PDB file of C-alpha atoms in Angstrom:
ATOM      1  CA  MET A   1     -28.131  25.221  17.046  1.00  0.00           C
ATOM      2  CA  PRO A   2     -27.876  24.795  13.125  1.00  0.00           C
ATOM      3  CA  PRO A   3     -29.017  21.379  12.086  1.00  0.00           C
ATOM      4  CA  MET A   4     -26.444  19.918  11.086  1.00  0.00           C
ATOM      5  CA  GLU A   5     -24.224  20.915  13.968  1.00  0.00           C
ATOM      6  CA  ARG A   6     -26.957  18.898  16.223  1.00  0.00           C
ATOM      7  CA  SER A   7     -26.676  16.321  13.762  1.00  0.00           C
ATOM      8  CA  ASP A   8     -23.267  15.844  14.288  1.00  0.00           C
ATOM      9  CA  ARG A   9     -23.757  15.848  18.468  1.00  0.00           C
ATOM     10  CA  VAL A  10     -26.149  13.878  18.558  1.00  0.00           C
ATOM     11  CA  ARG A  11     -23.785  11.240  16.468  1.00  0.00           C
ATOM     12  CA  ARG A  12     -20.846  11.306  18.706  1.00  0.00           C
ATOM     13  CA  ILE A  13     -22.366  10.780  22.232  1.00  0.00           C
ATOM     14  CA  VAL A  14     -24.313   7.784  19.619  1.00  0.00           C
ATOM     15  CA  VAL A  15     -20.913   6.330  19.741  1.00  0.00           C
ATOM     16  CA  ALA A  16     -19.804   7.576  22.899  1.00  0.00           C
ATOM     17  CA  LEU A  17     -22.560   5.677  24.852  1.00  0.00           C
ATOM     18  CA  THR A  18     -22.818   2.560  22.475  1.00  0.00           C
ATOM     19  CA  VAL A  19     -19.376   1.788  22.761  1.00  0.00           C
ATOM     20  CA  LEU A  20     -19.490   2.486  26.552  1.00  0.00           C
ATOM     21  CA  GLY A  21     -22.319  -0.392  26.378  1.00  0.00           C
ATOM     22  CA  ALA A  22     -20.066  -2.721  24.162  1.00  0.00           C
ATOM     23  CA  VAL A  23     -17.542  -2.363  27.277  1.00  0.00           C
ATOM     24  CA  VAL A  24     -19.624  -3.050  29.424  1.00  0.00           C
ATOM     25  CA  GLY A  25     -21.056  -6.194  27.821  1.00  0.00           C
ATOM     26  CA  ALA A  26     -17.614  -7.523  27.716  1.00  0.00           C
ATOM     27  CA  LEU A  27     -16.840  -7.376  31.028  1.00  0.00           C
ATOM     28  CA  PHE A  28     -19.855  -9.262  31.657  1.00  0.00           C
ATOM     29  CA  GLY A  29     -19.365 -11.756  28.895  1.00  0.00           C
ATOM     30  CA  SER A  30     -16.062 -12.185  30.731  1.00  0.00           C
ATOM     31  CA  GLY A  31     -17.495 -12.906  33.815  1.00  0.00           C
ATOM     32  CA  LEU A  32     -15.781  -9.259  35.622  1.00  0.00           C
ATOM     33  CA  LEU A  33     -19.252  -8.387  35.998  1.00  0.00           C
ATOM     34  CA  GLY A  34     -21.103 -11.593  37.115  1.00  0.00           C
ATOM     35  CA  GLY A  35     -21.243 -12.984  33.739  1.00  0.00           C
ATOM     36  CA  THR A  36     -20.956 -16.217  32.547  1.00  0.00           C
ATOM     37  CA  ALA A  37     -17.237 -16.008  30.506  1.00  0.00           C
ATOM     38  CA  VAL A  38     -18.225 -16.887  26.190  1.00  0.00           C
ATOM     39  CA  SER A  39     -16.281 -19.838  26.804  1.00  0.00           C
ATOM     40  CA  GLU A  40     -18.370 -22.093  29.493  1.00  0.00           C
ATOM     41  CA  ALA A  41     -21.588 -20.014  28.318  1.00  0.00           C
ATOM     42  CA  ALA A  42     -24.418 -22.061  26.683  1.00  0.00           C
ATOM     43  CA  GLY A  43     -23.342 -24.823  27.984  1.00  0.00           C
ATOM     44  CA  GLY A  44     -20.038 -24.503  26.694  1.00  0.00           C
ATOM     45  CA  ALA A  45     -20.895 -24.094  22.565  1.00  0.00           C
ATOM     46  CA  PHE A  46     -18.376 -21.144  22.124  1.00  0.00           C
ATOM     47  CA  ALA A  47     -15.118 -24.048  24.028  1.00  0.00           C
ATOM     48  CA  ALA A  48     -12.273 -24.588  21.873  1.00  0.00           C
ATOM     49  CA  ASP A  49     -13.062 -27.993  21.558  1.00  0.00           C
ATOM     50  CA  ALA A  50     -16.804 -28.067  20.761  1.00  0.00           C
ATOM     51  CA  THR A  51     -16.187 -27.905  17.034  1.00  0.00           C
ATOM     52  CA  VAL A  52     -14.210 -27.905  13.926  1.00  0.00           C
ATOM     53  CA  LEU A  53     -13.750 -24.251  13.705  1.00  0.00           C
ATOM     54  CA  ALA A  54     -13.474 -22.721  17.972  1.00  0.00           C
ATOM     55  CA  PRO A  55     -10.246 -21.622  17.488  1.00  0.00           C
ATOM     56  CA  ALA A  56      -7.982 -21.813  20.306  1.00  0.00           C
ATOM     57  CA  GLY A  57      -8.217 -19.875  24.112  1.00  0.00           C
ATOM     58  CA  THR A  58      -5.492 -17.646  23.526  1.00  0.00           C
ATOM     59  CA  ALA A  59      -7.623 -16.145  19.686  1.00  0.00           C
ATOM     60  CA  PHE A  60      -9.598 -14.284  21.776  1.00  0.00           C
ATOM     61  CA  ILE A  61      -6.940 -12.309  22.906  1.00  0.00           C
ATOM     62  CA  ILE A  62      -7.612 -10.028  19.865  1.00  0.00           C
ATOM     63  CA  TRP A  63     -10.569  -8.992  21.545  1.00  0.00           C
ATOM     64  CA  SER A  64      -8.631  -6.547  23.969  1.00  0.00           C
ATOM     65  CA  VAL A  65      -7.249  -4.758  21.477  1.00  0.00           C
ATOM     66  CA  ILE A  66     -10.451  -4.386  19.234  1.00  0.00           C
ATOM     67  CA  TYR A  67     -12.208  -2.964  22.143  1.00  0.00           C
ATOM     68  CA  LEU A  68      -9.192  -0.492  23.295  1.00  0.00           C
ATOM     69  CA  GLY A  69      -9.662   0.451  19.702  1.00  0.00           C
ATOM     70  CA  LEU A  70     -13.024   1.452  20.499  1.00  0.00           C
ATOM     71  CA  VAL A  71     -12.924   3.125  23.515  1.00  0.00           C
ATOM     72  CA  LEU A  72      -9.728   5.036  21.619  1.00  0.00           C
ATOM     73  CA  TYR A  73     -11.893   6.029  18.670  1.00  0.00           C
ATOM     74  CA  ALA A  74     -14.737   6.447  20.583  1.00  0.00           C
ATOM     75  CA  LEU A  75     -13.060   9.385  22.799  1.00  0.00           C
ATOM     76  CA  TRP A  76     -11.086  10.414  19.550  1.00  0.00           C
ATOM     77  CA  GLN A  77     -14.616  11.489  17.996  1.00  0.00           C
ATOM     78  CA  LEU A  78     -15.256  13.711  21.300  1.00  0.00           C
ATOM     79  CA  VAL A  79     -12.481  15.997  20.102  1.00  0.00           C
ATOM     80  CA  PRO A  80     -14.448  19.387  19.122  1.00  0.00           C
ATOM     81  CA  ALA A  81     -12.178  19.705  16.919  1.00  0.00           C
ATOM     82  CA  GLN A  82     -13.077  16.102  15.187  1.00  0.00           C
ATOM     83  CA  ALA A  83     -17.098  17.119  15.135  1.00  0.00           C
ATOM     84  CA  VAL A  84     -17.179  18.346  11.882  1.00  0.00           C
ATOM     85  CA  LYS A  85     -14.917  15.317   9.982  1.00  0.00           C
ATOM     86  CA  PRO A  86     -16.570  13.950   6.964  1.00  0.00           C
ATOM     87  CA  LEU A  87     -14.971  10.496   7.650  1.00  0.00           C
ATOM     88  CA  HIS A  88     -16.691  10.735  11.252  1.00  0.00           C
ATOM     89  CA  ARG A  89     -20.194  11.017   9.227  1.00  0.00           C
ATOM     90  CA  SER A  90     -19.076   8.890   7.510  1.00  0.00           C
ATOM     91  CA  VAL A  91     -18.423   5.884   9.717  1.00  0.00           C
ATOM     92  CA  GLY A  92     -19.388   7.011  13.183  1.00  0.00           C
ATOM     93  CA  TYR A  93     -23.390   5.184  13.071  1.00  0.00           C
ATOM     94  CA  GLY A  94     -21.745   2.764  12.087  1.00  0.00           C
ATOM     95  CA  VAL A  95     -19.105   2.056  14.375  1.00  0.00           C
ATOM     96  CA  ALA A  96     -22.530   3.021  16.759  1.00  0.00           C
ATOM     97  CA  ALA A  97     -23.879  -0.031  15.307  1.00  0.00           C
ATOM     98  CA  SER A  98     -21.310  -2.622  15.359  1.00  0.00           C
ATOM     99  CA  ALA A  99     -21.254  -1.395  19.134  1.00  0.00           C
ATOM    100  CA  LEU A 100     -24.307  -2.533  19.882  1.00  0.00           C
ATOM    101  CA  LEU A 101     -24.415  -5.237  17.858  1.00  0.00           C
ATOM    102  CA  ASN A 102     -22.286  -6.145  19.595  1.00  0.00           C
ATOM    103  CA  ALA A 103     -22.913  -5.947  22.952  1.00  0.00           C
ATOM    104  CA  VAL A 104     -26.747  -8.109  22.004  1.00  0.00           C
ATOM    105  CA  TRP A 105     -24.798 -10.873  20.220  1.00  0.00           C
ATOM    106  CA  ILE A 106     -22.724 -11.539  24.331  1.00  0.00           C
ATOM    107  CA  ALA A 107     -26.414 -10.626  25.740  1.00  0.00           C
ATOM    108  CA  CYS A 108     -27.561 -13.669  23.580  1.00  0.00           C
ATOM    109  CA  ILE A 109     -24.774 -15.811  24.551  1.00  0.00           C
ATOM    110  CA  GLN A 110     -25.157 -15.821  28.214  1.00  0.00           C
ATOM    111  CA  ALA A 111     -29.558 -16.219  27.286  1.00  0.00           C
ATOM    112  CA  TRP A 112     -28.413 -19.590  25.804  1.00  0.00           C
ATOM    113  CA  ARG A 113     -29.504 -17.961  22.548  1.00  0.00           C
ATOM    114  CA  ILE A 114     -27.352 -18.930  20.169  1.00  0.00           C
ATOM    115  CA  ALA A 115     -28.910 -19.627  17.166  1.00  0.00           C
ATOM    116  CA  GLU A 116     -29.713 -15.876  17.549  1.00  0.00           C
ATOM    117  CA  SER A 117     -26.297 -15.407  18.071  1.00  0.00           C
ATOM    118  CA  PHE A 118     -25.900 -16.020  14.871  1.00  0.00           C
ATOM    119  CA  VAL A 119     -28.413 -13.828  13.214  1.00  0.00           C
ATOM    120  CA  ILE A 120     -26.623 -11.088  15.127  1.00  0.00           C
ATOM    121  CA  ILE A 121     -23.149 -11.989  14.783  1.00  0.00           C
ATOM    122  CA  ILE A 122     -23.886 -11.977  10.465  1.00  0.00           C
ATOM    123  CA  ILE A 123     -25.960  -8.506  10.688  1.00  0.00           C
ATOM    124  CA  LEU A 124     -22.509  -7.649  12.784  1.00  0.00           C
ATOM    125  CA  LEU A 125     -20.789  -8.555  10.042  1.00  0.00           C
ATOM    126  CA  GLY A 126     -22.899  -6.774   7.445  1.00  0.00           C
ATOM    127  CA  VAL A 127     -22.168  -3.723   9.165  1.00  0.00           C
ATOM    128  CA  LEU A 128     -18.933  -3.687   9.244  1.00  0.00           C
ATOM    129  CA  LEU A 129     -18.762  -4.535   5.341  1.00  0.00           C
ATOM    130  CA  VAL A 130     -20.655  -1.482   4.817  1.00  0.00           C
ATOM    131  CA  THR A 131     -18.319   0.605   7.051  1.00  0.00           C
ATOM    132  CA  PHE A 132     -14.971  -1.132   6.073  1.00  0.00           C
ATOM    133  CA  VAL A 133     -15.914  -0.245   2.093  1.00  0.00           C
ATOM    134  CA  ARG A 134     -17.233   3.196   3.288  1.00  0.00           C
ATOM    135  CA  VAL A 135     -13.445   3.889   4.892  1.00  0.00           C
ATOM    136  CA  CYS A 136     -11.729   2.535   1.756  1.00  0.00           C
ATOM    137  CA  ARG A 137     -13.515   4.761  -0.710  1.00  0.00           C
ATOM    138  CA  ARG A 138     -10.915   7.691   1.387  1.00  0.00           C
ATOM    139  CA  SER A 139      -8.903   9.671  -1.363  1.00  0.00           C
ATOM    140  CA  ARG A 140      -5.673   9.268   0.380  1.00  0.00           C
ATOM    141  CA  ARG A 141      -4.499   7.186   3.989  1.00  0.00           C
ATOM    142  CA  GLY A 142      -5.325  10.386   6.090  1.00  0.00           C
ATOM    143  CA  THR A 143      -3.750  11.166   9.416  1.00  0.00           C
ATOM    144  CA  ILE A 144      -1.504   8.602  11.418  1.00  0.00           C
ATOM    145  CA  ALA A 145      -4.738   8.841  13.733  1.00  0.00           C
ATOM    146  CA  GLU A 146      -7.307   7.529  10.992  1.00  0.00           C
ATOM    147  CA  ILE A 147      -5.199   5.362  10.415  1.00  0.00           C
ATOM    148  CA  VAL A 148      -4.826   3.491  13.360  1.00  0.00           C
ATOM    149  CA  LEU A 149      -7.668   4.317  14.927  1.00  0.00           C
ATOM    150  CA  VAL A 150     -10.367   3.876  12.496  1.00  0.00           C
ATOM    151  CA  ASP A 151      -8.780   2.074   9.418  1.00  0.00           C
ATOM    152  CA  GLY A 152      -7.571  -0.295  12.100  1.00  0.00           C
ATOM    153  CA  THR A 153     -10.078  -0.562  14.768  1.00  0.00           C
ATOM    154  CA  ILE A 154     -12.688  -1.307  11.702  1.00  0.00           C
ATOM    155  CA  GLY A 155     -10.290  -3.015  10.163  1.00  0.00           C
ATOM    156  CA  LEU A 156      -8.701  -5.866  12.822  1.00  0.00           C
ATOM    157  CA  TYR A 157     -13.238  -5.482  14.201  1.00  0.00           C
ATOM    158  CA  LEU A 158     -14.515  -7.050  10.936  1.00  0.00           C
ATOM    159  CA  GLY A 159     -11.279  -9.693  10.306  1.00  0.00           C
ATOM    160  CA  TRP A 160     -11.416 -11.070  13.490  1.00  0.00           C
ATOM    161  CA  VAL A 161     -15.833 -11.648  13.231  1.00  0.00           C
ATOM    162  CA  THR A 162     -14.971 -12.497   9.747  1.00  0.00           C
ATOM    163  CA  ILE A 163     -13.951 -15.765  11.280  1.00  0.00           C
ATOM    164  CA  ALA A 164     -16.446 -15.554  14.763  1.00  0.00           C
ATOM    165  CA  ALA A 165     -19.001 -15.586  12.418  1.00  0.00           C
ATOM    166  CA  ALA A 166     -17.919 -19.013  10.743  1.00  0.00           C
ATOM    167  CA  ALA A 167     -17.476 -19.888  14.591  1.00  0.00           C
ATOM    168  CA  ASN A 168     -20.546 -19.174  15.968  1.00  0.00           C
ATOM    169  CA  LEU A 169     -22.165 -21.033  13.035  1.00  0.00           C
ATOM    170  CA  ALA A 170     -20.813 -24.172  14.007  1.00  0.00           C
ATOM    171  CA  ALA A 171     -20.811 -23.773  17.947  1.00  0.00           C
ATOM    172  CA  TRP A 172     -25.131 -22.862  16.336  1.00  0.00           C
ATOM    173  CA  LEU A 173     -25.494 -26.454  14.310  1.00  0.00           C
ATOM    174  CA  ALA A 174     -23.449 -28.975  16.932  1.00  0.00           C
ATOM    175  CA  SER A 175     -25.364 -27.545  19.709  1.00  0.00           C
ATOM    176  CA  ILE A 176     -29.010 -28.726  17.115  1.00  0.00           C
ATOM    177  CA  GLY A 177     -27.099 -32.214  17.036  1.00  0.00           C
ATOM    178  CA  LEU A 178     -25.724 -32.478  13.948  1.00  0.00           C
ATOM    179  CA  ASP A 179     -22.149 -34.065  14.706  1.00  0.00           C
ATOM    180  CA  ALA A 180     -20.519 -33.099  11.285  1.00  0.00           C
ATOM    181  CA  TRP A 181     -20.151 -29.887  12.454  1.00  0.00           C
ATOM    182  CA  ALA A 182     -17.940 -31.357  15.912  1.00  0.00           C
ATOM    183  CA  GLU A 183     -16.482 -33.956  14.790  1.00  0.00           C
ATOM    184  CA  ALA A 184     -13.550 -34.868  12.343  1.00  0.00           C
ATOM    185  CA  PRO A 185     -13.238 -34.629   9.324  1.00  0.00           C
ATOM    186  CA  GLY A 186     -15.299 -31.451   9.141  1.00  0.00           C
ATOM    187  CA  THR A 187     -16.459 -31.175   5.681  1.00  0.00           C
ATOM    188  CA  PRO A 188     -18.994 -28.860   6.466  1.00  0.00           C
ATOM    189  CA  GLY A 189     -16.719 -27.064   8.488  1.00  0.00           C
ATOM    190  CA  VAL A 190     -14.141 -26.431   5.827  1.00  0.00           C
ATOM    191  CA  VAL A 191     -17.337 -25.159   3.224  1.00  0.00           C
ATOM    192  CA  THR A 192     -17.455 -22.440   5.734  1.00  0.00           C
ATOM    193  CA  LEU A 193     -13.878 -21.640   6.234  1.00  0.00           C
ATOM    194  CA  ILE A 194     -13.943 -21.213   2.165  1.00  0.00           C
ATOM    195  CA  GLY A 195     -16.742 -18.681   2.234  1.00  0.00           C
ATOM    196  CA  ALA A 196     -15.359 -16.939   5.027  1.00  0.00           C
ATOM    197  CA  GLY A 197     -11.947 -16.598   3.428  1.00  0.00           C
ATOM    198  CA  LEU A 198     -14.325 -15.554  -0.009  1.00  0.00           C
ATOM    199  CA  ILE A 199     -15.065 -12.375   1.756  1.00  0.00           C
ATOM    200  CA  ALA A 200     -11.366 -11.489   3.362  1.00  0.00           C
ATOM    201  CA  VAL A 201     -10.446 -11.523  -0.144  1.00  0.00           C
ATOM    202  CA  PHE A 202     -12.516  -9.292  -1.359  1.00  0.00           C
ATOM    203  CA  THR A 203     -12.083  -7.190   1.966  1.00  0.00           C
ATOM    204  CA  ALA A 204      -8.645  -7.935   0.902  1.00  0.00           C
ATOM    205  CA  TRP A 205      -8.887  -6.998  -2.244  1.00  0.00           C
ATOM    206  CA  ARG A 206     -11.416  -4.131  -1.712  1.00  0.00           C
ATOM    207  CA  GLY A 207      -9.236  -1.456   0.683  1.00  0.00           C
ATOM    208  CA  GLY A 208      -5.359  -3.506   0.429  1.00  0.00           C
ATOM    209  CA  ARG A 209      -6.029  -2.721   4.564  1.00  0.00           C
ATOM    210  CA  TRP A 210      -3.415  -4.864   6.355  1.00  0.00           C
ATOM    211  CA  ALA A 211      -5.748  -4.852   9.670  1.00  0.00           C
ATOM    212  CA  PRO A 212      -8.185  -7.442   8.326  1.00  0.00           C
ATOM    213  CA  MET A 213      -5.509  -9.308   6.013  1.00  0.00           C
ATOM    214  CA  VAL A 214      -4.358  -9.563  10.608  1.00  0.00           C
ATOM    215  CA  ALA A 215      -6.669 -10.125  12.197  1.00  0.00           C
ATOM    216  CA  THR A 216      -8.717 -12.963   9.747  1.00  0.00           C
ATOM    217  CA  CYS A 217      -5.153 -14.697   9.400  1.00  0.00           C
ATOM    218  CA  TRP A 218      -4.927 -14.796  13.581  1.00  0.00           C
ATOM    219  CA  GLY A 219      -8.289 -16.251  14.108  1.00  0.00           C
ATOM    220  CA  LEU A 220      -7.264 -18.846  11.018  1.00  0.00           C
ATOM    221  CA  VAL A 221      -4.083 -19.577  12.104  1.00  0.00           C
ATOM    222  CA  TRP A 222      -5.640 -20.175  16.094  1.00  0.00           C
ATOM    223  CA  ILE A 223      -8.417 -22.832  14.557  1.00  0.00           C
ATOM    224  CA  ALA A 224      -5.391 -24.210  12.482  1.00  0.00           C
ATOM    225  CA  VAL A 225      -3.569 -24.485  16.526  1.00  0.00           C
ATOM    226  CA  ALA A 226      -6.938 -25.874  17.807  1.00  0.00           C
ATOM    227  CA  ARG A 227      -7.781 -29.065  15.058  1.00  0.00           C
ATOM    228  CA  TRP A 228      -4.090 -30.016  14.964  1.00  0.00           C
ATOM    229  CA  ALA A 229      -3.129 -29.844  19.086  1.00  0.00           C
ATOM    230  CA  GLN A 230      -6.554 -30.989  20.822  1.00  0.00           C
ATOM    231  CA  ALA A 231     -10.311 -32.470  20.355  1.00  0.00           C
ATOM    232  CA  PRO A 232     -11.933 -32.503  17.968  1.00  0.00           C
ATOM    233  CA  ALA A 233      -8.840 -32.702  15.804  1.00  0.00           C
ATOM    234  CA  ALA A 234      -9.812 -32.602  12.315  1.00  0.00           C
ATOM    235  CA  PRO A 235      -6.380 -32.016  10.374  1.00  0.00           C
ATOM    236  CA  VAL A 236      -8.555 -31.722   6.651  1.00  0.00           C
ATOM    237  CA  VAL A 237      -9.701 -27.728   9.044  1.00  0.00           C
ATOM    238  CA  ALA A 238      -6.761 -27.662  10.099  1.00  0.00           C
ATOM    239  CA  ALA A 239      -4.767 -27.932   6.265  1.00  0.00           C
ATOM    240  CA  THR A 240      -7.613 -24.991   5.149  1.00  0.00           C
ATOM    241  CA  ALA A 241      -7.355 -22.855   7.287  1.00  0.00           C
ATOM    242  CA  VAL A 242      -3.646 -22.172   6.783  1.00  0.00           C
ATOM    243  CA  VAL A 243      -4.260 -22.151   3.087  1.00  0.00           C
ATOM    244  CA  LEU A 244      -6.018 -19.444   3.621  1.00  0.00           C
ATOM    245  CA  ALA A 245      -4.234 -17.737   5.548  1.00  0.00           C
ATOM    246  CA  ALA A 246      -2.169 -17.624   3.547  1.00  0.00           C
ATOM    247  CA  VAL A 247      -4.431 -16.160   0.623  1.00  0.00           C
ATOM    248  CA  VAL A 248      -5.977 -13.793   2.072  1.00  0.00           C
ATOM    249  CA  LEU A 249      -2.186 -12.786   2.971  1.00  0.00           C
ATOM    250  CA  ALA A 250      -1.097 -12.632  -0.782  1.00  0.00           C
ATOM    251  CA  ALA A 251      -4.266 -11.084  -1.161  1.00  0.00           C
ATOM    252  CA  THR A 252      -3.799  -8.307   0.843  1.00  0.00           C
ATOM    253  CA  VAL A 253       0.084  -7.830  -0.352  1.00  0.00           C
ATOM    254  CA  LEU A 254      -0.670  -7.953  -4.082  1.00  0.00           C
ATOM    255  CA  ARG A 255      -3.556  -5.143  -3.901  1.00  0.00           C
ATOM    256  CA  PHE A 256      -1.628  -2.436  -1.548  1.00  0.00           C
ATOM    257  CA  TRP A 257       1.454  -2.904  -3.731  1.00  0.00           C
ATOM    258  CA  SER A 258      -0.961  -2.481  -7.167  1.00  0.00           C
ATOM    259  CA  ARG A 259      -2.307   0.428  -5.249  1.00  0.00           C
ATOM    260  CA  SER A 260       0.601   1.940  -4.334  1.00  0.00           C
ATOM    261  CA  LYS A 261       2.137   1.580  -8.224  1.00  0.00           C
ATOM    262  CA  ASP A 262      -1.611   3.582  -8.723  1.00  0.00           C
ATOM    263  CA  THR A 263      -0.977   6.015  -6.823  1.00  0.00           C
ATOM    264  CA  ALA A 264       2.688   7.150  -7.778  1.00  0.00           C
ATOM    265  CA  HIS A 265       1.348   7.508 -11.000  1.00  0.00           C
ATOM    266  CA  GLU A 266      -0.804   9.570 -10.156  1.00  0.00           C
ATOM    267  CA  SER A 267       1.621  11.682  -8.338  1.00  0.00           C
TER     268      SER A 267
END
């Protein structure tokens, strides 16, 4: 077997196994396979009322969409016709690494390792950013399958983890006794949200893709809902989340429009 063909086969198997591991980890972390639900694990550090950056519980529905996208991508890239596609060679190991890190993050939460979970989610964010940039390097948008399973899945994953990392930081700092992260007005939370917003704006301007924006705005809106509707009430955090969602949406629209004009001129 030629070295490149062997390398492609190894990559495809690694992607499939790591995504399978991520799904099993998610089922364990949801309580279905004997673990503790993430919202209840680690002493409730990630509950919707634990910190000023905790989204309302409904926000986590997005994980179901992300996991579905990962599973479909893992199955699709196993199709023989996809084996040598440059796209999979570019993003395959990034997807695998993100799936593995996801499972490790859940394991940290189950083990009450909140500080370690923050380190893991920051690494995960970095991996997703690199993978997303590789996706954006393509000279064309690709087939519908590529747009949905690569652009869509990685974009949603990145957009959500951008917000989840901020929430994870708040959970860690609140758990070690820094009350400013768990009580109104939540000024440190506002600063952290702005940092996450800047990452989201970079993502929007780099790619002009809709999926990262949708996931980021989804997380921001549910943070706003939680901070207006339940304790700890933090109207400043809620207002900041809404403003940032609008900024990320605007940046994405402007970049998409700009890219569309450039494409039209080239054709």
